[in-house]
CSV table of C-alpha atoms in Angstrom, one decimal:
chain,number,residue,atom,x,y,z
A,1006,MET,CA,-56.6,82.7,104.3
A,1007,SER,CA,-59.0,80.1,106.2
A,1008,VAL,CA,-58.5,76.3,106.0
A,1009,THR,CA,-61.7,76.4,103.9
A,1010,ALA,CA,-60.6,78.4,101.3
A,1011,VAL,CA,-57.1,76.7,101.3
A,1012,GLN,CA,-59.2,73.4,100.4
A,1013,ILE,CA,-61.3,75.0,97.9
A,1014,SER,CA,-57.8,76.2,96.3
A,1015,GLU,CA,-56.2,72.7,96.3
A,1016,ARG,CA,-59.4,71.3,95.0
A,1017,ARG,CA,-59.3,73.6,92.1
A,1018,GLN,CA,-55.8,72.9,91.5
A,1019,LYS,CA,-56.5,69.2,91.6
A,1020,VAL,CA,-59.3,69.7,88.9
A,1021,LYS,CA,-57.0,71.7,86.6
A,1022,THR,CA,-54.0,68.9,86.8
A,1023,THR,CA,-56.6,66.2,86.0
A,1024,VAL,CA,-58.2,68.0,83.2
A,1025,SER,CA,-54.7,69.0,82.0
A,1026,ASP,CA,-53.7,65.3,82.1
A,1027,GLU,CA,-56.8,63.9,80.4
A,1028,SER,CA,-56.3,66.5,77.6
A,1029,ILE,CA,-52.6,65.4,77.1
A,1030,LYS,CA,-54.0,61.5,76.9
A,1031,MET,CA,-56.6,62.5,74.7
A,1032,ARG,CA,-54.1,64.4,72.3
A,1033,LYS,CA,-51.7,61.3,72.6
A,1034,PHE,CA,-54.4,58.9,71.8
A,1035,ILE,CA,-55.6,61.0,68.6
A,1036,SER,CA,-52.0,61.5,67.5
A,1037,MET,CA,-51.5,57.8,67.8
A,1038,THR,CA,-54.9,56.8,66.0
A,1039,MET,CA,-53.8,59.1,63.3
A,1040,THR,CA,-50.5,57.8,62.7
A,1041,MET,CA,-51.8,54.1,62.4
A,1042,LEU,CA,-54.3,55.5,59.9
A,1043,LYS,CA,-51.5,57.2,57.9
A,1044,ILE,CA,-49.1,54.2,58.0
A,1045,GLY,CA,-52.2,51.9,57.3
A,1046,PHE,CA,-52.6,54.2,53.8
A,1047,ILE,CA,-48.9,53.8,52.6
A,1048,GLY,CA,-48.2,50.4,53.8
A,1049,PHE,CA,-47.4,48.6,50.6
A,1050,GLY,CA,-45.0,45.7,50.7
A,1051,GLY,CA,-47.1,43.9,53.5
A,1052,GLY,CA,-46.6,43.2,57.1
A,1053,SER,CA,-42.6,42.9,57.8
A,1054,ALA,CA,-42.0,46.0,55.5
A,1055,LEU,CA,-43.8,48.2,57.8
A,1056,ILE,CA,-41.8,47.5,60.7
A,1057,PRO,CA,-39.2,50.4,59.8
A,1058,VAL,CA,-42.0,52.9,58.9
A,1059,ILE,CA,-44.0,52.1,62.3
A,1060,GLU,CA,-40.9,52.4,64.3
A,1061,ASP,CA,-39.9,55.9,62.7
A,1062,GLU,CA,-43.4,57.3,63.3
A,1063,VAL,CA,-44.0,55.8,66.9
A,1064,VAL,CA,-40.6,55.8,68.4
A,1065,GLU,CA,-38.6,58.4,66.8
A,1066,LYS,CA,-40.7,60.8,65.7
A,1067,ASP,CA,-44.0,60.8,68.1
A,1068,LYS,CA,-42.5,58.9,71.0
A,1069,ILE,CA,-45.6,57.1,71.4
A,1070,VAL,CA,-43.9,54.1,73.2
A,1071,SER,CA,-40.0,53.2,73.8
A,1072,GLU,CA,-37.7,51.3,71.5
A,1073,GLU,CA,-37.7,48.6,74.0
A,1074,GLU,CA,-41.6,48.2,74.2
A,1075,PHE,CA,-41.6,48.4,70.2
A,1076,ASN,CA,-39.4,45.6,70.0
A,1077,ASP,CA,-41.2,43.5,72.6
A,1078,ASP,CA,-44.1,44.1,70.1
A,1079,VAL,CA,-42.6,43.3,67.0
A,1080,MET,CA,-40.9,40.1,68.7
A,1081,ILE,CA,-44.5,38.9,69.7
A,1082,ALA,CA,-46.3,39.6,66.7
A,1083,SER,CA,-43.5,37.9,64.7
A,1084,ILE,CA,-43.9,34.6,66.5
A,1085,THR,CA,-47.9,34.6,66.4
A,1086,PRO,CA,-50.4,34.1,63.6
A,1087,GLY,CA,-52.7,36.9,62.5
A,1088,ALA,CA,-52.0,40.3,60.4
A,1089,LEU,CA,-48.2,41.4,61.8
A,1090,PRO,CA,-49.4,45.1,61.3
A,1091,VAL,CA,-52.5,45.0,63.2
A,1092,GLU,CA,-50.9,43.2,65.9
A,1093,VAL,CA,-47.9,45.6,66.2
A,1094,ALA,CA,-50.4,48.2,66.2
A,1095,THR,CA,-52.6,46.3,69.0
A,1096,GLY,CA,-49.4,46.3,71.3
A,1097,ILE,CA,-48.7,50.1,70.7
A,1098,GLY,CA,-52.2,51.0,71.2
A,1099,ARG,CA,-52.6,49.0,74.5
A,1100,GLN,CA,-49.5,50.5,75.9
A,1101,ALA,CA,-50.3,54.0,75.0
A,1102,SER,CA,-54.1,54.2,76.1
A,1103,GLY,CA,-55.2,51.1,77.4
A,1104,LEU,CA,-58.2,49.1,75.8
A,1105,LYS,CA,-59.4,52.1,73.7
A,1106,GLY,CA,-55.9,52.8,72.4
A,1107,MET,CA,-55.6,48.8,71.3
A,1108,ALA,CA,-59.1,49.2,69.6
A,1109,ALA,CA,-58.3,52.3,67.7
A,1110,ALA,CA,-54.9,51.4,66.8
A,1111,ALA,CA,-55.6,47.8,65.5
A,1112,THR,CA,-58.5,49.2,63.5
A,1113,ALA,CA,-57.0,52.4,62.2
A,1114,MET,CA,-54.0,50.2,60.9
A,1115,ALA,CA,-56.3,47.6,59.1
A,1116,LEU,CA,-59.2,50.0,57.9
A,1117,PRO,CA,-57.4,51.7,54.7
A,1118,GLY,CA,-56.4,48.6,52.9
A,1119,ALA,CA,-59.6,46.8,53.6
A,1120,LEU,CA,-61.6,50.0,52.8
A,1121,LEU,CA,-59.5,50.6,49.5
A,1122,THR,CA,-60.1,46.7,48.7
A,1123,VAL,CA,-63.7,46.7,48.6
A,1124,LEU,CA,-64.0,50.3,47.0
A,1125,LEU,CA,-61.8,49.0,44.1
A,1126,GLN,CA,-63.6,45.8,43.8
A,1127,ALA,CA,-66.7,48.0,43.5
A,1128,VAL,CA,-65.3,50.2,40.8
A,1129,ILE,CA,-63.5,47.4,38.9
A,1130,SER,CA,-66.8,46.2,38.2
A,1131,SER,CA,-67.9,48.9,36.2
A,1132,ALA,CA,-64.5,50.8,35.2
A,1133,GLY,CA,-62.5,47.7,34.3
A,1134,SER,CA,-58.7,47.4,34.6
A,1135,VAL,CA,-57.8,51.1,34.0
A,1136,VAL,CA,-58.3,52.1,37.6
A,1137,LYS,CA,-56.2,49.1,38.9
A,1138,SER,CA,-53.3,49.9,36.5
A,1139,GLN,CA,-53.2,53.1,37.8
A,1140,ILE,CA,-52.9,52.2,41.0
A,1141,ASN,CA,-50.2,49.9,40.3
A,1142,TYR,CA,-48.0,52.8,38.8
A,1143,LEU,CA,-48.5,54.8,42.2
A,1144,SER,CA,-47.7,51.6,44.1
A,1145,ILE,CA,-44.4,51.4,42.2
A,1146,GLY,CA,-42.8,54.8,43.7
A,1147,ILE,CA,-44.3,53.8,47.4
A,1148,SER,CA,-42.8,50.2,47.0
A,1149,ALA,CA,-39.4,52.0,46.1
A,1150,PHE,CA,-39.4,53.9,49.0
A,1151,ILE,CA,-40.2,51.3,51.3
A,1152,ILE,CA,-37.3,49.5,49.9
A,1153,LEU,CA,-34.8,52.1,50.9
A,1154,THR,CA,-36.5,52.3,54.3
A,1155,LEU,CA,-36.0,48.6,54.8
A,1156,LEU,CA,-32.2,49.0,53.6
A,1157,ALA,CA,-31.6,51.7,56.3
A,1158,TYR,CA,-33.6,50.0,59.0
A,1159,SER,CA,-31.0,47.0,58.4
A,1160,LEU,CA,-28.1,49.3,58.3
A,1161,GLY,CA,-29.4,51.1,61.4
A,1162,THR,CA,-29.7,47.6,63.1
A,1163,VAL,CA,-25.6,47.4,62.9
A,1164,CYS,CA,-25.0,50.8,63.9
A,1165,GLN,CA,-27.2,49.9,66.9
A,1166,ALA,CA,-24.5,47.6,68.4
A,1167,VAL,CA,-22.8,48.4,71.6
A,1168,ASN,CA,-19.3,47.6,70.3
A,1169,LYS,CA,-17.6,46.5,67.0
A,1170,ARG,CA,-17.8,42.9,67.8
A,1171,GLU,CA,-21.5,42.9,68.4
A,1172,GLY,CA,-21.7,44.9,65.3
A,1173,GLN,CA,-20.1,42.2,63.4
A,1174,LEU,CA,-22.2,39.6,64.9
A,1175,TYR,CA,-25.3,41.4,64.0
A,1176,GLY,CA,-23.9,41.6,60.7
A,1177,LEU,CA,-23.3,38.0,60.3
A,1178,ILE,CA,-27.1,37.3,61.6
A,1179,ILE,CA,-28.4,39.6,59.1
A,1180,LEU,CA,-26.4,38.1,56.2
A,1181,GLY,CA,-27.1,34.5,57.4
A,1182,VAL,CA,-30.8,35.0,57.4
A,1183,PHE,CA,-30.9,36.8,54.3
A,1184,LEU,CA,-29.1,33.9,52.4
A,1185,LEU,CA,-31.5,31.6,54.1
A,1186,SER,CA,-34.7,33.4,53.2
A,1187,GLY,CA,-34.0,35.4,50.2
A,1188,GLU,CA,-32.0,32.8,48.1
A,1189,LYS,CA,-34.9,32.3,45.5
A,1190,SER,CA,-35.4,36.2,45.2
A,1191,ILE,CA,-31.8,36.9,44.8
A,1192,TYR,CA,-31.9,34.2,41.8
A,1193,GLN,CA,-34.7,36.3,40.4
A,1194,LEU,CA,-33.1,39.5,40.8
A,1195,PHE,CA,-30.3,38.4,38.7
A,1196,GLY,CA,-32.4,36.3,35.9
A,1197,LEU,CA,-30.7,33.3,37.2
A,1198,ASP,CA,-32.2,30.0,36.8
A,1199,ILE,CA,-31.0,28.1,39.6
A,1200,LYS,CA,-32.9,25.9,41.8
A,1201,PRO,CA,-32.3,27.5,45.5
A,1202,ILE,CA,-30.7,25.1,48.1
A,1203,PHE,CA,-32.7,26.6,51.0
A,1204,ALA,CA,-35.2,29.6,50.3
A,1205,LEU,CA,-36.8,29.1,53.8
A,1206,SER,CA,-40.1,31.0,54.7
A,1207,THR,CA,-40.1,33.5,57.4
A,1208,ILE,CA,-41.8,31.2,60.0
A,1209,GLN,CA,-39.1,28.3,59.1
A,1210,VAL,CA,-36.4,30.8,60.0
A,1211,LEU,CA,-38.0,32.3,63.1
A,1212,GLY,CA,-38.9,28.7,64.0
A,1213,ALA,CA,-35.1,27.4,64.0
A,1214,ALA,CA,-33.9,30.4,65.9
A,1215,PHE,CA,-36.4,29.9,68.3
A,1216,PHE,CA,-35.5,26.4,68.9
A,1217,VAL,CA,-31.9,27.1,69.3
A,1218,ILE,CA,-32.8,29.7,72.1
A,1219,LEU,CA,-35.2,27.6,73.6
A,1220,PHE,CA,-33.4,24.3,73.7
A,1221,THR,CA,-30.2,26.5,75.2
A,1222,LYS,CA,-32.1,28.2,77.8
A,1223,GLY,CA,-31.1,31.2,76.2
A,1224,HIS,CA,-27.4,30.1,77.3
A,1225,VAL,CA,-25.9,30.1,73.8
A,1226,ARG,CA,-22.5,29.7,74.7
A,1227,CYS,CA,-23.2,26.6,77.0
A,1228,LEU,CA,-21.4,24.0,74.6
A,1229,ARG,CA,-23.3,21.1,76.0
A,1230,ARG,CA,-26.7,22.2,74.7
A,1231,SER,CA,-25.6,24.7,72.2
A,1232,ILE,CA,-23.4,21.8,69.6
A,1233,PRO,CA,-26.5,19.4,69.7
A,1234,ALA,CA,-29.0,22.5,69.0
A,1235,ALA,CA,-26.6,23.6,66.1
A,1236,ILE,CA,-26.6,19.8,64.6
A,1237,ILE,CA,-30.3,19.7,64.9
A,1238,THR,CA,-30.9,22.9,63.4
A,1239,VAL,CA,-28.7,22.1,60.3
A,1240,CYS,CA,-30.2,19.0,59.6
A,1241,TYR,CA,-33.5,20.8,59.7
A,1242,LEU,CA,-32.3,23.3,57.3
A,1243,LEU,CA,-30.9,20.9,55.1
A,1244,CYS,CA,-34.3,19.1,55.1
A,1245,ALA,CA,-36.5,21.9,55.0
A,1246,GLY,CA,-34.8,24.0,52.4
A,1247,ASN,CA,-35.6,23.8,48.5
A,1248,ALA,CA,-33.1,21.3,47.7
A,1249,HIS,CA,-33.9,18.6,50.3
A,1250,ILE,CA,-30.5,17.7,50.9
A,1251,ILE,CA,-31.7,15.6,53.6
A,1252,PRO,CA,-35.0,13.6,52.4
A,1253,VAL,CA,-38.3,15.4,53.3
A,1254,SER,CA,-39.7,12.5,54.6
A,1255,ALA,CA,-37.4,13.0,57.5
A,1256,LYS,CA,-38.9,16.6,58.3
A,1257,PRO,CA,-41.9,15.2,60.6
A,1258,PHE,CA,-39.2,13.5,62.9
A,1259,ILE,CA,-37.0,16.5,62.8
A,1260,LEU,CA,-39.8,18.8,63.8
A,1261,ALA,CA,-41.1,16.6,66.5
A,1262,VAL,CA,-37.5,16.4,68.2
A,1263,MET,CA,-37.1,20.3,67.8
A,1264,ALA,CA,-40.7,20.6,69.5
A,1265,VAL,CA,-40.1,18.1,72.4
A,1266,LEU,CA,-36.7,19.6,73.2
A,1267,SER,CA,-38.0,23.3,72.7
A,1268,ILE,CA,-40.9,22.7,75.3
A,1269,LEU,CA,-38.2,21.0,77.5
A,1270,GLY,CA,-35.7,23.8,77.8
A,1271,LEU,CA,-39.1,26.2,78.1
A,1272,VAL,CA,-40.3,24.5,81.2
A,1273,GLN,CA,-36.7,23.9,82.5
A,1274,SER,CA,-36.4,27.8,82.3
A,1275,ILE,CA,-39.7,28.4,83.8
A,1276,VAL,CA,-39.2,25.9,86.8
A,1277,GLU,CA,-35.6,27.5,87.5
A,1278,SER,CA,-36.5,31.3,87.2
A,1279,PRO,CA,-36.6,32.7,90.4
A,1280,HIS,CA,-38.9,35.4,89.3
A,1281,LYS,CA,-42.6,34.8,88.8
A,1282,LYS,CA,-45.4,37.2,88.1
A,1283,ALA,CA,-49.2,36.6,88.2
A,1284,PHE,CA,-50.7,35.8,85.1
A,1285,PRO,CA,-52.9,39.0,83.8
A,1286,ALA,CA,-56.1,37.0,83.6
A,1287,LYS,CA,-58.3,40.1,84.0
A,1288,ARG,CA,-56.8,41.9,81.4
A,1289,LEU,CA,-56.9,38.8,79.0
A,1290,ALA,CA,-60.3,38.4,79.8
A,1291,THR,CA,-61.3,42.0,79.2
A,1292,SER,CA,-59.5,42.0,75.8
A,1293,ALA,CA,-61.3,38.8,75.0
A,1294,GLY,CA,-64.6,40.2,75.5
A,1295,PHE,CA,-64.1,43.2,73.7
A,1296,TRP,CA,-62.8,41.7,70.6
A,1297,LEU,CA,-65.9,39.2,70.8
A,1298,LEU,CA,-68.2,42.2,71.0
A,1299,PHE,CA,-66.3,44.0,68.3
A,1300,VAL,CA,-66.9,40.8,66.0
A,1301,VAL,CA,-70.7,40.8,67.0
A,1302,ILE,CA,-71.7,44.2,66.4
A,1303,LEU,CA,-69.7,44.7,63.1
A,1304,SER,CA,-71.4,41.4,61.9
A,1305,ILE,CA,-75.0,42.2,62.6
A,1306,PRO,CA,-75.4,43.1,59.1
A,1307,ALA,CA,-74.2,40.1,57.7
A,1308,MET,CA,-76.3,37.9,59.8
A,1309,PHE,CA,-79.3,39.7,58.7
A,1310,LEU,CA,-78.5,39.4,55.2
A,1311,THR,CA,-77.2,35.9,55.0
A,1312,ALA,CA,-77.8,32.8,56.9
A,1313,LYS,CA,-74.2,31.6,55.9
A,1314,ALA,CA,-72.8,34.7,58.2
A,1315,LEU,CA,-71.9,32.8,61.3
A,1316,LYS,CA,-70.2,29.9,59.3
A,1317,PHE,CA,-68.2,32.5,57.3
A,1318,ILE,CA,-67.3,34.2,60.7
A,1319,GLY,CA,-65.8,31.1,62.1
A,1320,MET,CA,-64.0,30.3,59.0
A,1321,GLY,CA,-62.5,34.0,59.0
A,1322,TRP,CA,-61.3,33.1,62.4
A,1323,LEU,CA,-60.0,29.8,61.8
A,1324,SER,CA,-57.9,31.2,58.7
A,1325,SER,CA,-56.4,34.0,60.7
A,1326,ILE,CA,-55.3,31.7,63.4
A,1327,MET,CA,-53.7,29.4,60.8
A,1328,SER,CA,-51.9,32.3,59.1
A,1329,PHE,CA,-48.4,31.7,59.8
A,1330,GLY,CA,-45.7,32.8,57.4
A,1331,GLY,CA,-46.9,36.0,56.0
A,1332,GLY,CA,-49.4,37.2,53.1
A,1333,ASP,CA,-48.2,34.4,50.5
A,1334,ALA,CA,-49.0,31.6,53.4
A,1335,TYR,CA,-52.2,33.1,53.8
A,1336,LEU,CA,-53.3,33.0,50.4
A,1337,SER,CA,-52.7,29.1,50.4
A,1338,VAL,CA,-55.0,29.1,53.7
A,1339,ALA,CA,-57.5,31.1,52.1
A,1340,GLN,CA,-57.7,28.9,49.1
A,1341,GLY,CA,-58.0,25.9,51.1
A,1342,LEU,CA,-60.8,27.2,53.3
A,1343,PHE,CA,-63.0,29.7,51.2
A,1344,VAL,CA,-62.2,28.5,47.3
A,1345,GLU,CA,-62.3,24.7,48.2
A,1346,GLY,CA,-65.0,25.5,50.8
A,1347,GLY,CA,-67.2,26.9,48.1
A,1348,VAL,CA,-67.4,30.3,49.9
A,1349,ILE,CA,-66.0,31.9,46.5
A,1350,ASN,CA,-65.0,30.3,43.1
A,1351,ASN,CA,-61.5,30.1,42.0
A,1352,ALA,CA,-61.7,32.9,39.2
A,1353,ASP,CA,-63.4,35.6,41.6
A,1354,PHE,CA,-60.6,34.6,44.3
A,1355,TYR,CA,-57.7,35.2,42.2
A,1356,GLY,CA,-59.0,37.2,39.3
A,1357,ASN,CA,-60.8,39.7,41.7
A,1358,VAL,CA,-59.9,39.6,45.4
A,1359,VAL,CA,-56.2,38.5,45.2
A,1360,ALA,CA,-55.3,41.0,42.2
A,1361,VAL,CA,-56.7,43.9,43.9
A,1362,ALA,CA,-55.4,43.3,47.2
A,1363,ASN,CA,-51.9,43.0,45.8
A,1364,ALA,CA,-52.3,46.3,44.2
A,1365,LEU,CA,-53.2,48.0,47.5
A,1366,PRO,CA,-51.5,48.9,50.8
A,1367,GLY,CA,-52.2,47.0,54.3
A,1368,SER,CA,-51.9,43.7,55.6
A,1369,ILE,CA,-53.2,40.9,52.9
A,1370,LEU,CA,-54.9,39.2,55.5
A,1371,CYS,CA,-57.1,41.9,56.2
A,1372,LYS,CA,-57.6,42.7,52.5
A,1373,ILE,CA,-58.3,39.1,51.5
A,1374,LEU,CA,-60.6,38.3,54.5
A,1375,THR,CA,-62.5,41.7,53.7
A,1376,GLY,CA,-62.7,41.3,50.0
A,1377,ILE,CA,-64.0,37.6,50.1
A,1378,ALA,CA,-66.7,39.0,52.5
A,1379,TYR,CA,-67.6,41.8,50.0
A,1380,ASP,CA,-67.7,39.3,47.1
A,1381,VAL,CA,-70.3,37.0,49.2
A,1382,GLY,CA,-72.5,40.0,50.0
A,1383,TYR,CA,-72.4,41.3,46.4
A,1384,ASN,CA,-73.3,38.0,45.0
A,1385,LEU,CA,-76.4,37.8,47.1
A,1386,ASN,CA,-78.3,40.2,44.8
A,1387,GLY,CA,-75.8,42.0,42.9
A,1388,SER,CA,-75.9,44.9,45.2
A,1389,VAL,CA,-72.7,46.8,46.4
A,1390,ILE,CA,-74.4,48.1,49.6
A,1391,GLU,CA,-75.0,44.5,50.6
A,1392,GLY,CA,-71.4,43.5,49.7
A,1393,PHE,CA,-69.9,46.8,51.9
A,1394,LEU,CA,-72.4,45.3,54.7
A,1395,VAL,CA,-71.2,41.8,54.7
A,1396,ALA,CA,-67.6,42.9,54.1
A,1397,LEU,CA,-67.7,44.5,57.7
A,1398,SER,CA,-67.7,41.0,58.9
A,1399,GLY,CA,-64.7,39.9,57.1
A,1400,PHE,CA,-62.8,43.1,58.2
A,1401,ALA,CA,-64.0,42.4,62.0
A,1402,CYS,CA,-62.8,38.7,61.8
A,1403,SER,CA,-59.6,39.9,60.6
A,1404,VAL,CA,-58.8,42.4,63.2
A,1405,ALA,CA,-60.3,40.7,66.0
A,1406,ALA,CA,-58.4,37.5,65.6
A,1407,SER,CA,-55.2,39.2,65.0
A,1408,GLY,CA,-55.5,41.4,68.5
A,1409,ALA,CA,-56.6,38.5,70.3
A,1410,ILE,CA,-54.2,36.2,69.4
A,1411,PHE,CA,-51.5,39.1,70.3
A,1412,GLU,CA,-52.9,39.9,73.5
A,1413,LEU,CA,-52.9,36.0,74.8
A,1414,VAL,CA,-49.2,35.7,73.6
A,1415,PHE,CA,-48.4,39.0,75.1
A,1416,CYS,CA,-49.9,38.1,78.6
A,1417,VAL,CA,-47.9,35.0,78.7
A,1418,TYR,CA,-44.8,37.0,77.7
A,1419,GLU,CA,-45.4,39.3,80.3
A,1420,LYS,CA,-45.6,36.7,83.0
A,1421,TYR,CA,-42.3,35.0,82.0
A,1422,GLU,CA,-40.4,38.0,80.6
A,1423,SER,CA,-37.5,37.8,83.3
A,1424,LEU,CA,-36.4,34.6,81.7
A,1425,GLN,CA,-33.0,34.4,80.0
A,1426,ILE,CA,-34.8,32.9,77.0
A,1427,PHE,CA,-36.7,36.3,76.3
A,1428,SER,CA,-33.6,38.3,77.1
A,1429,VAL,CA,-31.7,36.4,74.4
A,1430,VAL,CA,-34.7,36.8,72.0
A,1431,LYS,CA,-34.9,40.6,72.6
A,1432,HIS,CA,-31.3,41.0,72.0
A,1433,PHE,CA,-31.2,39.3,68.7
A,1434,ILE,CA,-34.9,39.9,67.3
A,1435,ARG,CA,-34.0,42.8,65.5
A,1436,PRO,CA,-31.0,41.5,63.5
A,1437,ILE,CA,-33.1,38.5,62.7
A,1438,ILE,CA,-36.0,40.7,61.5
A,1439,SER,CA,-33.6,42.9,59.7
A,1440,GLY,CA,-32.3,39.7,57.6
A,1441,LEU,CA,-36.0,38.9,56.9
A,1442,LEU,CA,-36.7,42.7,55.8
A,1443,LEU,CA,-33.7,42.3,53.0
A,1444,THR,CA,-35.7,39.4,51.6
A,1445,VAL,CA,-38.8,41.6,51.6
A,1446,ALA,CA,-36.7,44.4,49.9
A,1447,VAL,CA,-35.7,42.2,47.1
A,1448,SER,CA,-39.1,40.5,46.6
A,1449,LEU,CA,-40.6,44.1,46.5
A,1450,TYR,CA,-38.5,44.8,43.5
A,1451,THR,CA,-38.7,41.6,41.6
A,1452,SER,CA,-42.5,40.8,42.3
A,1453,GLY,CA,-43.9,44.0,43.4
A,1454,ILE,CA,-42.1,46.4,41.1
A,1455,ARG,CA,-40.7,44.6,38.1
A,1456,GLY,CA,-43.7,42.1,38.2
A,1457,GLN,CA,-46.1,44.8,37.7
A,1458,VAL,CA,-44.2,46.7,35.0
A,1459,GLN,CA,-44.4,43.6,32.7
A,1460,THR,CA,-41.8,44.8,30.2
A,1461,GLY,CA,-39.3,42.2,29.1
A,1462,SER,CA,-35.9,43.1,30.8
A,1463,GLY,CA,-37.7,45.1,33.3
A,1464,HIS,CA,-35.3,48.0,32.7
A,1465,PRO,CA,-38.0,50.9,33.0
A,1466,ALA,CA,-39.1,49.6,36.5
A,1467,LEU,CA,-35.3,49.5,37.5
A,1468,VAL,CA,-34.7,53.0,36.2
A,1469,ILE,CA,-37.9,54.3,38.1
A,1470,THR,CA,-36.9,52.5,41.3
A,1471,LEU,CA,-33.5,54.2,41.3
A,1472,ILE,CA,-34.9,57.5,40.5
A,1473,VAL,CA,-37.2,57.2,43.5
A,1474,ILE,CA,-34.5,55.9,45.7
A,1475,ALA,CA,-32.1,58.9,44.7
A,1476,VAL,CA,-34.7,61.4,45.2
A,1477,ASN,CA,-35.2,60.1,48.9
A,1478,LEU,CA,-31.6,59.8,49.7
A,1479,VAL,CA,-31.5,63.6,49.0
A,1480,LEU,CA,-34.6,64.0,51.3
A,1481,MET,CA,-32.9,62.0,54.0
A,1482,TRP,CA,-29.6,64.2,53.6
A,1483,LEU,CA,-31.7,67.3,53.7
A,1484,GLN,CA,-33.3,65.8,57.1
A,1485,ARG,CA,-30.0,65.2,58.6
A,1486,ARG,CA,-29.1,68.9,57.8
A,1487,GLY,CA,-32.3,70.1,60.0
A,1488,LYS,CA,-34.8,70.4,57.3
A,1489,ASN,CA,-38.1,68.9,58.4
A,1490,ILE,CA,-39.8,66.8,55.7
A,1491,HIS,CA,-43.0,65.0,56.7
A,1492,LEU,CA,-43.3,61.4,55.7
A,1493,ILE,CA,-46.5,62.2,53.7
A,1494,TRP,CA,-44.3,64.2,51.5
A,1495,LYS,CA,-41.9,61.4,50.6
A,1496,ILE,CA,-44.7,59.2,49.8
A,1497,VAL,CA,-46.3,61.8,47.5
A,1498,ILE,CA,-43.1,62.8,45.9
A,1499,SER,CA,-42.4,58.9,45.4
A,1500,ALA,CA,-45.6,58.0,44.2
A,1501,GLY,CA,-45.7,61.2,41.8
A,1502,ILE,CA,-42.2,60.3,40.2
A,1503,SER,CA,-43.7,56.7,39.3
A,1504,PHE,CA,-47.0,57.5,38.3
A,1505,ALA,CA,-45.6,60.0,35.9
A,1506,GLY,CA,-42.8,57.8,34.7
A,1507,CYS,CA,-45.1,54.8,34.2
A,1508,ASN,CA,-47.5,56.7,32.2
A,1509,LEU,CA,-45.3,58.4,30.0
A,1510,PHE,CA,-42.7,55.6,29.4
A,1511,LEU,CA,-44.5,52.3,29.6
């Protein structure tokens, strides 16, 4: 065989390999996008509640990212403002398929909830509350399924410990975080009229945890720093808690001390670190440019329809940046900016947008911002089409702001990930999140399930929830015995049980 023939053969083989690699990448991209879309459709319970569902799909089943990569995404999303599911999807998409993966994953995660919000707003205006009540019935079963998933995730955290001692430590952290954050929900669950001592928010729990880690520079066994950190943290908890054992007037001072000491510990860690990476400025600039273009393109219809579009877009970005602490916290931010700012009246905000958003899957931030934008567009001329077109700008703001903030913080994390503080954070973030998820599980029942049924003692809600959980436990047992039961079937069965039960017995 001549040299030319050999070269031709090698080139053909290289082309085949390239085509094969591209085909694999495309299949991975499509699979990831469809997975995010599916999770977006079943995402009842808000941001944190979706962490176990996302992990099961992208780590355990599809193996799109590793468990370590997923935990990094969850850690960054948990400490940044914005829509948590969208932020986690942004990280997964970036690691799986680069810039296009980031865009597709974030959009697919947010789209179902946002789209259903504006569709239901349009339908309710003509069909009344009947449609919403039926959606509530479906959501009860799905919420019960999510509760079981959250419990399984927390149990799995303890089981993942490398030894018995670490498992006990994880268990104590989970229990401690649950009691600090879920005290109010626990009292509601048992019908107790007791004022909680703590009842801390997610951001308060995470803030206290990160203060200890930052101030001790990740060396939590160093008594010289850990003892003062523990004393200051206890003072903060007693001040920030519901009972205000330490007067609330001391809170600004305590927070200032915590902030200064945290920054001091972080700076010292950076200076002492022998490993320093270059800051990925080009990647950050590319991402920022993309998200800006994303907002501009989707907001073009709104800009043609109303002169107030630019103001609304700015308020949308600002509200996303201010949205620390989950969905409930975003409602207060949205009220301050949009209701008190005259963008939407109080009756439409709570009676229409919030009521609809609470009945649907997906991020509260994305649904609320999209729903407000729809209301703005609809009220221009009473046109559903104009409502949908302006809603695009709200959707774009919610996704782009979350994605951009996540990328910024992740780039900073990548530069300094070798620091001891990040090693400790990665080690303990899962048990901390697990404790918070137990609070979400209890809240899902007390507010999401029992609150929607509205029947005195709430026994029908409890019976339906227990039936759904029992059926899913059987399905989990069958899976362990080798049966392949897809997530969609679990969701359909759970929703079907609650839909039939509510319509027959309520």
